[in-house]
mmCIF file with all atom_site columns, C-alpha atoms and ligand atoms in Angstrom:
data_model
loop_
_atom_site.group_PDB
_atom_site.id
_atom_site.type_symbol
_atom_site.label_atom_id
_atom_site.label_alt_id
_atom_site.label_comp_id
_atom_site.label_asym_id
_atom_site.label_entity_id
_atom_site.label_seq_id
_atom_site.pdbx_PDB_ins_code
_atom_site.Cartn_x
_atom_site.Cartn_y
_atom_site.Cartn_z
_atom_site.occupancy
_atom_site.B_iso_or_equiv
_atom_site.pdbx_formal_charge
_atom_site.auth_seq_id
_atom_site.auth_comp_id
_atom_site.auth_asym_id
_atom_site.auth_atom_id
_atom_site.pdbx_PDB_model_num
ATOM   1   C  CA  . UNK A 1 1   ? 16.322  25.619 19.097 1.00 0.00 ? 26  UNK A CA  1
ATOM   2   C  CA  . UNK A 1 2   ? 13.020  27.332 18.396 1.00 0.00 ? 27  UNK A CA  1
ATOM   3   C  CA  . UNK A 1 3   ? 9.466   26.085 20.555 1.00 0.00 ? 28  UNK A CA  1
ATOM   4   C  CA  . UNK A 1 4   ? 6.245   27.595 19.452 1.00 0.00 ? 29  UNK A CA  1
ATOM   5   C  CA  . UNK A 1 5   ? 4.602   30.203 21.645 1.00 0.00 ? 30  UNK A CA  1
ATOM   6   C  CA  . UNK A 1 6   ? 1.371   31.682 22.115 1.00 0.00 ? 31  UNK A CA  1
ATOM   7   C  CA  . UNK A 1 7   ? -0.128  34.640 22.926 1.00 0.00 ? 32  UNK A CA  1
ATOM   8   C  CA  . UNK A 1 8   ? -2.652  37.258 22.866 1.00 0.00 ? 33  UNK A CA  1
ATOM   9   C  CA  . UNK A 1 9   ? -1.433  40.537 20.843 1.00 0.00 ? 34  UNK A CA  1
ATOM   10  C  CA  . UNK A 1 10  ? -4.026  43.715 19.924 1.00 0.00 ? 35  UNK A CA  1
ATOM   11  C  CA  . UNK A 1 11  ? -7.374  40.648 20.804 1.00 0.00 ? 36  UNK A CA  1
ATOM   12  C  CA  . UNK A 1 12  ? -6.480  38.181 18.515 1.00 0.00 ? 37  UNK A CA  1
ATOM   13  C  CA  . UNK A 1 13  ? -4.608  34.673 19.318 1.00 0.00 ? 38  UNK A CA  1
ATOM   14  C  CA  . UNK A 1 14  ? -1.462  34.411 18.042 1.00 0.00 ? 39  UNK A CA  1
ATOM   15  C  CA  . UNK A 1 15  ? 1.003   31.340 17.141 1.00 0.00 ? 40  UNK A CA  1
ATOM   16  C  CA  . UNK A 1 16  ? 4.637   31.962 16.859 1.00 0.00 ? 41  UNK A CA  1
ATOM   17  C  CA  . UNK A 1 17  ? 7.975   30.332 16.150 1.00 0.00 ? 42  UNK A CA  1
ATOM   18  C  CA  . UNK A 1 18  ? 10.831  31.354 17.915 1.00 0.00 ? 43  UNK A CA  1
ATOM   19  C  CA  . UNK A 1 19  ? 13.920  30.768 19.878 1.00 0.00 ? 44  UNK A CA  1
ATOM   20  C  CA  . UNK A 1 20  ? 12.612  31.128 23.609 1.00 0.00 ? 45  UNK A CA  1
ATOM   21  C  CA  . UNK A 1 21  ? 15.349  33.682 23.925 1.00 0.00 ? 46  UNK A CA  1
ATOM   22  C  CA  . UNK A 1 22  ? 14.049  36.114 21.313 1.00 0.00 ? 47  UNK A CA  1
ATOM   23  C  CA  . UNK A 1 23  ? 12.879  39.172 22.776 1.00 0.00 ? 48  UNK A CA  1
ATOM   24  C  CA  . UNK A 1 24  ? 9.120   40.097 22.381 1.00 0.00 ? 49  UNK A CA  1
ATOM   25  C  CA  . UNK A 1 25  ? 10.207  43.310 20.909 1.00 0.00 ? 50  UNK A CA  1
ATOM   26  C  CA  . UNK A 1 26  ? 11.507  41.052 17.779 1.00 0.00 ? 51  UNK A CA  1
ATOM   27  C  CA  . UNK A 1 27  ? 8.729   38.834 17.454 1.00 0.00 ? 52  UNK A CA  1
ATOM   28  C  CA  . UNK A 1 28  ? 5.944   42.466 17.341 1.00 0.00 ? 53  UNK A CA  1
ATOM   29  C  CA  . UNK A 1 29  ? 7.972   44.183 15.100 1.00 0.00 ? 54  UNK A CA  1
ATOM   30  C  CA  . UNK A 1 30  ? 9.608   40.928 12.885 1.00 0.00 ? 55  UNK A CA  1
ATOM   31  C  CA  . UNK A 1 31  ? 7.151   38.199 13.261 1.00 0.00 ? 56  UNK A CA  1
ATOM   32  C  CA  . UNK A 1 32  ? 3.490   39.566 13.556 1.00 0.00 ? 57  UNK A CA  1
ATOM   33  C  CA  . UNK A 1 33  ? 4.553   42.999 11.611 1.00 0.00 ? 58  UNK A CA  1
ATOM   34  C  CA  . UNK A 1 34  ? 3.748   45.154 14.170 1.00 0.00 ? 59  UNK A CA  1
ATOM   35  C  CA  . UNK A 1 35  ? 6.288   47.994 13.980 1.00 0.00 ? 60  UNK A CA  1
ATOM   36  C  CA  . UNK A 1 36  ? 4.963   50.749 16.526 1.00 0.00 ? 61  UNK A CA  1
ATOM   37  C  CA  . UNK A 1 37  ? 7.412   49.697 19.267 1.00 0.00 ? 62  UNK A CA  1
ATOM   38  C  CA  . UNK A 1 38  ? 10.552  50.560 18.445 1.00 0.00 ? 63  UNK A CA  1
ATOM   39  C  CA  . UNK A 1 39  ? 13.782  49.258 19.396 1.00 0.00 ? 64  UNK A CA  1
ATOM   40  C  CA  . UNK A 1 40  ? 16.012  52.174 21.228 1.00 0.00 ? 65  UNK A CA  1
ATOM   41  C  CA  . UNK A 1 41  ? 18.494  51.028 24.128 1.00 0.00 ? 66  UNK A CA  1
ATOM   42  C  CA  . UNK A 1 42  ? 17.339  47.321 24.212 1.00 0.00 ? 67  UNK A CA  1
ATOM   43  C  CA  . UNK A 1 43  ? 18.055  47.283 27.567 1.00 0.00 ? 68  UNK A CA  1
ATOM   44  C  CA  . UNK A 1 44  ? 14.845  48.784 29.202 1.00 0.00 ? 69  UNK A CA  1
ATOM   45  C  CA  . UNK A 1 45  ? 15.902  52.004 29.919 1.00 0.00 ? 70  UNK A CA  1
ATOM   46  C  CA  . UNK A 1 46  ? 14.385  53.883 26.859 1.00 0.00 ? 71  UNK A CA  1
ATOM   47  C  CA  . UNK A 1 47  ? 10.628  53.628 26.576 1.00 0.00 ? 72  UNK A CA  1
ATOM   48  C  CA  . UNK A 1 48  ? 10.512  53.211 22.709 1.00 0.00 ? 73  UNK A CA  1
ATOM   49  C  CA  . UNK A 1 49  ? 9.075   49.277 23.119 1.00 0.00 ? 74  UNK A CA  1
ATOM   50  C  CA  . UNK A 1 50  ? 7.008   49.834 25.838 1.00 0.00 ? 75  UNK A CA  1
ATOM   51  C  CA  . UNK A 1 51  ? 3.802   47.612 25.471 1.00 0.00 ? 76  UNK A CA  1
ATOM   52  C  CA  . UNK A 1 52  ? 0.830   46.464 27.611 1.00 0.00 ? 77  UNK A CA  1
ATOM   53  C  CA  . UNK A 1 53  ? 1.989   42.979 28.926 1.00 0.00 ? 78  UNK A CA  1
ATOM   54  C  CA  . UNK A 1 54  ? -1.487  41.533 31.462 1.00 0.00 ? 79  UNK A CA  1
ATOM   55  C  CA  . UNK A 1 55  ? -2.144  45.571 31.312 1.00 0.00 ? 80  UNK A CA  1
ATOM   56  C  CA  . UNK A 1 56  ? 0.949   46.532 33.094 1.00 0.00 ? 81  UNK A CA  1
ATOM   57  C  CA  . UNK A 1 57  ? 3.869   49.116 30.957 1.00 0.00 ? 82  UNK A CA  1
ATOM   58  C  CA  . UNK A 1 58  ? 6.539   46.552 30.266 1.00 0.00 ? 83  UNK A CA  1
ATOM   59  C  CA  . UNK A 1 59  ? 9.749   47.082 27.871 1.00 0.00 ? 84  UNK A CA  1
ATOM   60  C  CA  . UNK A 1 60  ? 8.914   44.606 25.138 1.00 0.00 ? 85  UNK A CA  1
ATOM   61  C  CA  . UNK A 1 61  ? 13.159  44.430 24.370 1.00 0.00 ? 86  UNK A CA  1
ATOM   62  C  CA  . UNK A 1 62  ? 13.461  42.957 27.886 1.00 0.00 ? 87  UNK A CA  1
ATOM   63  C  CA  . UNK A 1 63  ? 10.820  40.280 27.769 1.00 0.00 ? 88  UNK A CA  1
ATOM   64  C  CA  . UNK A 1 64  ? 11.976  37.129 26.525 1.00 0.00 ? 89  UNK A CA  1
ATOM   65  C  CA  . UNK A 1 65  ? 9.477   35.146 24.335 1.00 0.00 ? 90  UNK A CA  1
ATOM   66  C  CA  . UNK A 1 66  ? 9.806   32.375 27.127 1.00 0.00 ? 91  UNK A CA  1
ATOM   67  C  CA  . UNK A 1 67  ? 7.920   34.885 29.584 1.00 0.00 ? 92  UNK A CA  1
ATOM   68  C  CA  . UNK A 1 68  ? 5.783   36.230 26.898 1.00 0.00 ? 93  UNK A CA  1
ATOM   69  C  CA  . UNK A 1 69  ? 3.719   32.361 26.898 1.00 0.00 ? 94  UNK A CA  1
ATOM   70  C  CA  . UNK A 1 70  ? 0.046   32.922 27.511 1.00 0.00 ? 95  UNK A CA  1
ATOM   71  C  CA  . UNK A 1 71  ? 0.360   36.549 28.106 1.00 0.00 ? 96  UNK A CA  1
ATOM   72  C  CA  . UNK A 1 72  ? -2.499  39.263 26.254 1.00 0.00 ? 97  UNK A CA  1
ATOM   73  C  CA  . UNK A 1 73  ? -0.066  42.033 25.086 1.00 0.00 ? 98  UNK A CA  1
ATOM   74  C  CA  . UNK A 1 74  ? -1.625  45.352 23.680 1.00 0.00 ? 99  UNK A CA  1
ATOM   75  C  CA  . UNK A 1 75  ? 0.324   47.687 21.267 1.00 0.00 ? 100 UNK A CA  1
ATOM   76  C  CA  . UNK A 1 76  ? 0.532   51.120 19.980 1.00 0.00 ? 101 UNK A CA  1
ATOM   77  C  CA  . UNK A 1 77  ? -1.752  49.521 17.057 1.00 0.00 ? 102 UNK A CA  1
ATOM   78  C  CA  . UNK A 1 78  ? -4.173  48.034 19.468 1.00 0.00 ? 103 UNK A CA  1
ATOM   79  C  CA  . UNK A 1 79  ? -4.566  50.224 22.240 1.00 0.00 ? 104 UNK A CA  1
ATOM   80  C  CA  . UNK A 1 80  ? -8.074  51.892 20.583 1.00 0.00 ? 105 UNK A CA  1
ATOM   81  C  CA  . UNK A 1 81  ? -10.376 49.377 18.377 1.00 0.00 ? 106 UNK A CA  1
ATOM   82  C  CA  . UNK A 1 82  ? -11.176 49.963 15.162 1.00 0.00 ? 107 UNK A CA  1
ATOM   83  C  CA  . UNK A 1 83  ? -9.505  52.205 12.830 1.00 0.00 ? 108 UNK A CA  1
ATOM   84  C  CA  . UNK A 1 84  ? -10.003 55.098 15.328 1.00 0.00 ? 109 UNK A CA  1
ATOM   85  C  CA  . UNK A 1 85  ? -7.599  57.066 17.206 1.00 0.00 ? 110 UNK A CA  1
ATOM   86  C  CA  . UNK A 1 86  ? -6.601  56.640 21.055 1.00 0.00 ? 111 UNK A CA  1
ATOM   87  C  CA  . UNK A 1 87  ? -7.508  60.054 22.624 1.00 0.00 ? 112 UNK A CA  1
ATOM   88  C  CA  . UNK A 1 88  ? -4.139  60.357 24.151 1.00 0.00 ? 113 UNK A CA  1
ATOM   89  C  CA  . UNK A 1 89  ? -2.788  59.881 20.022 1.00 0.00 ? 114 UNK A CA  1
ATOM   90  C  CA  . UNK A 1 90  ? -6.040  62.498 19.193 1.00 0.00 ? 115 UNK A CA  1
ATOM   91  C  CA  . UNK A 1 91  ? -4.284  65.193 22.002 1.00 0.00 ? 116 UNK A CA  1
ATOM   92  C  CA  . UNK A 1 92  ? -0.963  63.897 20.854 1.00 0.00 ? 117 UNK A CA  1
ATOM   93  C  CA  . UNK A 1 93  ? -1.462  65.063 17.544 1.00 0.00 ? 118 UNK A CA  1
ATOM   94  C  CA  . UNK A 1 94  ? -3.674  68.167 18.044 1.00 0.00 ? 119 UNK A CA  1
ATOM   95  C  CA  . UNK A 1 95  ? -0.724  69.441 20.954 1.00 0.00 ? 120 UNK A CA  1
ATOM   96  C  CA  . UNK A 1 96  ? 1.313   68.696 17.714 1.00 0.00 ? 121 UNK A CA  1
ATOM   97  C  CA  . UNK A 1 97  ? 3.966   67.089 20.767 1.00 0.00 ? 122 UNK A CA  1
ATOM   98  C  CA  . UNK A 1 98  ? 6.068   64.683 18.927 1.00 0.00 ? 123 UNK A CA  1
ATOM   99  C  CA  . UNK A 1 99  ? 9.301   65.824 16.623 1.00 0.00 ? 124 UNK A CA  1
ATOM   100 C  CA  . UNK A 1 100 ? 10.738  63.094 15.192 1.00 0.00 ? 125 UNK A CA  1
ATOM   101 C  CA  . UNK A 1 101 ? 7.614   60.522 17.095 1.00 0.00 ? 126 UNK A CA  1
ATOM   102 C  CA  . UNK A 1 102 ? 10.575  57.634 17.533 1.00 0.00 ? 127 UNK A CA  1
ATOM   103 C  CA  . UNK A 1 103 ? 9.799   58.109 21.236 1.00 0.00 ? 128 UNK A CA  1
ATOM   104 C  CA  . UNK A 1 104 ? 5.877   58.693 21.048 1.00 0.00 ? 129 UNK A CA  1
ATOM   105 C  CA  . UNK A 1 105 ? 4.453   54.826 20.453 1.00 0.00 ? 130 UNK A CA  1
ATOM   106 C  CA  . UNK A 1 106 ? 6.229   54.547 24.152 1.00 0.00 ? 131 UNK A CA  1
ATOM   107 C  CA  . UNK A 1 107 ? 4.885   57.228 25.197 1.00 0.00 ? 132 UNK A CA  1
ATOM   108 C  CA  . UNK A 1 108 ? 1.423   56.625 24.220 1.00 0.00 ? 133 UNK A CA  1
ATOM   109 C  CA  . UNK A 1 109 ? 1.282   53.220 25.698 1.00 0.00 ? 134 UNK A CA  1
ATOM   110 C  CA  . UNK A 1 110 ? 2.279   54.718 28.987 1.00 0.00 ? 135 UNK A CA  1
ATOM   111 C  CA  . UNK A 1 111 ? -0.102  57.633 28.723 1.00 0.00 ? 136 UNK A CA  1
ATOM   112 C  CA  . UNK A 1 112 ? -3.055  55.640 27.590 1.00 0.00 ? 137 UNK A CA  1
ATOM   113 C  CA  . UNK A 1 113 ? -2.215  52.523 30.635 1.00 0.00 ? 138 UNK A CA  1
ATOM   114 C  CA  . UNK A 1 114 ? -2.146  55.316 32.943 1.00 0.00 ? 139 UNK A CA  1
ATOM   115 C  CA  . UNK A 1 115 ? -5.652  56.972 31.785 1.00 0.00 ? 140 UNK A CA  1
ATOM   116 C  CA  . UNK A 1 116 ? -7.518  53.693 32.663 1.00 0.00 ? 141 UNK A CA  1
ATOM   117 C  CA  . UNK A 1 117 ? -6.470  53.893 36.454 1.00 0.00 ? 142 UNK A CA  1
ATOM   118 C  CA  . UNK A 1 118 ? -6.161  57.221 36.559 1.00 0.00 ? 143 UNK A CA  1
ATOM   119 C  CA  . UNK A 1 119 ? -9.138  58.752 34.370 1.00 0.00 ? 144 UNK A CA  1
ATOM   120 C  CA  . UNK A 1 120 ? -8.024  62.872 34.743 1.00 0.00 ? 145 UNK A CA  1
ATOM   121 C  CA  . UNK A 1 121 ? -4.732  62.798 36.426 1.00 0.00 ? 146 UNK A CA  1
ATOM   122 C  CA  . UNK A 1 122 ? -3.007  65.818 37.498 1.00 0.00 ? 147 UNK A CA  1
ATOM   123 C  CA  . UNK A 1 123 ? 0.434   67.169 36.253 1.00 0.00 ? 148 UNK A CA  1
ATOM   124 C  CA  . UNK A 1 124 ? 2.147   65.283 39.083 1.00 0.00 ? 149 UNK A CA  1
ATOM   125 C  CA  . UNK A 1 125 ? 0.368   61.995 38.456 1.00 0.00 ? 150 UNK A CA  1
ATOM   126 C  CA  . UNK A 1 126 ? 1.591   62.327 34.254 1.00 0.00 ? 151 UNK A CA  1
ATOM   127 C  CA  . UNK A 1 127 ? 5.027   63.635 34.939 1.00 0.00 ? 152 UNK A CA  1
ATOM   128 C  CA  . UNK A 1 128 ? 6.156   60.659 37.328 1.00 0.00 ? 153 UNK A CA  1
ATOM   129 C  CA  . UNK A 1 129 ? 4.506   58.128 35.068 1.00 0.00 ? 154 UNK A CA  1
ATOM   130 C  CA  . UNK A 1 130 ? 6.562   58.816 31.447 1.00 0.00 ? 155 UNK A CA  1
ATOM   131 C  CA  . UNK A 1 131 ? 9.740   59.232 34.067 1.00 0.00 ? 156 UNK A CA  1
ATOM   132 C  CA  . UNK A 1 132 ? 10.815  55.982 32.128 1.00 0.00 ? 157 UNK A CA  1
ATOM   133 C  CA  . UNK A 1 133 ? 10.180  57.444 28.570 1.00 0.00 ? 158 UNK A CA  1
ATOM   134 C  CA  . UNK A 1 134 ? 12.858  59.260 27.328 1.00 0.00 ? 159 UNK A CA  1
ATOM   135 C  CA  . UNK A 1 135 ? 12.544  61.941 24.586 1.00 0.00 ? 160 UNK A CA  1
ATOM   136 C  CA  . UNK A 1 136 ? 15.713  63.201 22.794 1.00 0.00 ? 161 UNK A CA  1
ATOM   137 C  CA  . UNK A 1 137 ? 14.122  65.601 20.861 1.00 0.00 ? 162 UNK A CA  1
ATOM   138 C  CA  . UNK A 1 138 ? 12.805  67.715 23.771 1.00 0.00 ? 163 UNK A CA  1
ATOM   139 C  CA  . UNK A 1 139 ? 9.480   67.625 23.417 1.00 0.00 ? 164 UNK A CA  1
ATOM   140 C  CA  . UNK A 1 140 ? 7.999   66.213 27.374 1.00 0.00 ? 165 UNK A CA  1
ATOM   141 C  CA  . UNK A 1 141 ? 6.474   69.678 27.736 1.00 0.00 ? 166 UNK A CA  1
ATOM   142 C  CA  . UNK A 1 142 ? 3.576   69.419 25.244 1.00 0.00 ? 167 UNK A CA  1
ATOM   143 C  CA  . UNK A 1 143 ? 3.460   65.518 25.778 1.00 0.00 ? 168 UNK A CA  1
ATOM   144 C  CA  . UNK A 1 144 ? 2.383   66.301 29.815 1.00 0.00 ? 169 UNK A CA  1
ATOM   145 C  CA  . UNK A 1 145 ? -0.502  69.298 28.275 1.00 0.00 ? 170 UNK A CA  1
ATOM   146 C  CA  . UNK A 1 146 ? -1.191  66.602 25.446 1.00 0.00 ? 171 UNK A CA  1
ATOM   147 C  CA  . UNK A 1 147 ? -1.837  63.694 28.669 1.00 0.00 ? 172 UNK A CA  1
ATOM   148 C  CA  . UNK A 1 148 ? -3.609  66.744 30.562 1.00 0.00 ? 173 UNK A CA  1
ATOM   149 C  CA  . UNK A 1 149 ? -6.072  67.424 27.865 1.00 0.00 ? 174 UNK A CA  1
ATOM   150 C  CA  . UNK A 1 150 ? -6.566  63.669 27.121 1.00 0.00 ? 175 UNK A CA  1
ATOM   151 C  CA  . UNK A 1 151 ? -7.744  63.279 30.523 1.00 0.00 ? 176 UNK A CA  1
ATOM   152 C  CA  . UNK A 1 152 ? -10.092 66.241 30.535 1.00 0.00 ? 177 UNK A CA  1
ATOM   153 C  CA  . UNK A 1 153 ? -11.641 65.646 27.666 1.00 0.00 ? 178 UNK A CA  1
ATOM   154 C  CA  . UNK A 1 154 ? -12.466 62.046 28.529 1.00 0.00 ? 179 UNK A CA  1
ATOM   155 C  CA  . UNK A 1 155 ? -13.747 63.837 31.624 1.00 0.00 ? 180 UNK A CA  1
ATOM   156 C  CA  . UNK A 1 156 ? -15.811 66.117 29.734 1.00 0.00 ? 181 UNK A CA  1
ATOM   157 C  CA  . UNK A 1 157 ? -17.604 63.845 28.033 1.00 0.00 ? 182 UNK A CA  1
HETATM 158 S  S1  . LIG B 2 .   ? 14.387  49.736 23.530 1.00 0.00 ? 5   LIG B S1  1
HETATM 159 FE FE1 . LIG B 2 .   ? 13.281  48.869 25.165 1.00 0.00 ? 5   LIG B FE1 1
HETATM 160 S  S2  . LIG B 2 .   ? 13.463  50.303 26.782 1.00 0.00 ? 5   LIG B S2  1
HETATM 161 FE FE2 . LIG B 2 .   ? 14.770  51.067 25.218 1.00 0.00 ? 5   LIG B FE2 1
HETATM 162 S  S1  . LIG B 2 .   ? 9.961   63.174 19.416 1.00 0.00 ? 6   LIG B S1  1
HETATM 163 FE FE1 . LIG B 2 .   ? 11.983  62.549 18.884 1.00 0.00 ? 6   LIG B FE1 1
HETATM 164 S  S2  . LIG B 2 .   ? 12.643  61.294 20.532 1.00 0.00 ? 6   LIG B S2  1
HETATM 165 FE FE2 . LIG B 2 .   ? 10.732  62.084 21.152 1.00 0.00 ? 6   LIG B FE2 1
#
């Protein structure tokens, strides 16, 4: 049986119909056509959904839509207004850290959520927050110097 659930996603109120059990991975990606978040384990122990759920990392294949009512969700697509780019995607790209980038719309989310507690974090600080976002192609080295330099530029300016 489907109920009709809404929510917040990227600022703008959204309406959607869905079994309460769907996952809010399937309603981004299937529903409101939002296909940064990927789908990798589906059990929360990837990083490829990870979303902005109240401003908190969450694995958007674990949340059930039922959980999901009333909630402001940001993703990859929303995280900078505008047409512009993020500053962690800007250092992302210019560190030229992603290989095949099936990991990367995780990783963003994480990186940006933890720039706006954490303005210039240090190595440590970056390392221990994307411990939950797995990369199989190898590529955490230049995604830590990419988070680095995102966080020192914003402090340089
Ligand atoms: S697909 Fe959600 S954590 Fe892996
Ligand atoms: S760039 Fe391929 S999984 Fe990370």
């Amino acid at each position: 049986m489907t109920k009709e659930f809404e929510l917040t996603v990227n600022g703008t109120a959204v309406r959607v119909e869905t079994d309460p059990s769907s996952s809010l991975l399937h309603v981004l990606r299937n529903e409101l056509d939002l296909k940064g978040a990927r789908f990798g384990c589906g059990l929360g122990l990837c990083g490829a959904c990870f979303v902005q759920m109240d401003g908190k990392v969450v694995a958007s294949c674990d949340v059930p839509m039922w959980s999901a009512e009333g909630r402001t969700v940001v993703t990859v697509e929303g995280l900078e207004p505008g047409d512009g780019l993020h500053r962690v995607q800007q250092a992302l790209i210019e560190g030229q850290a992603a290989q095949c980038g099936y990991c990367i719309s995780g990783i963003t989310v994480t990186a940006a959520t933890l720039l706006e507690t954490s303005p210039v974090p240090d190595e440590r600080a970056v390392v221990a927050a994307l411990d939950r976002n797995l990369c199989r192609c190898g590529v955490q080295r230049r995604v830590v110097r990419a988070v680095l330099q995102a966080g020192s530029a914003a402090a340089a300016t």
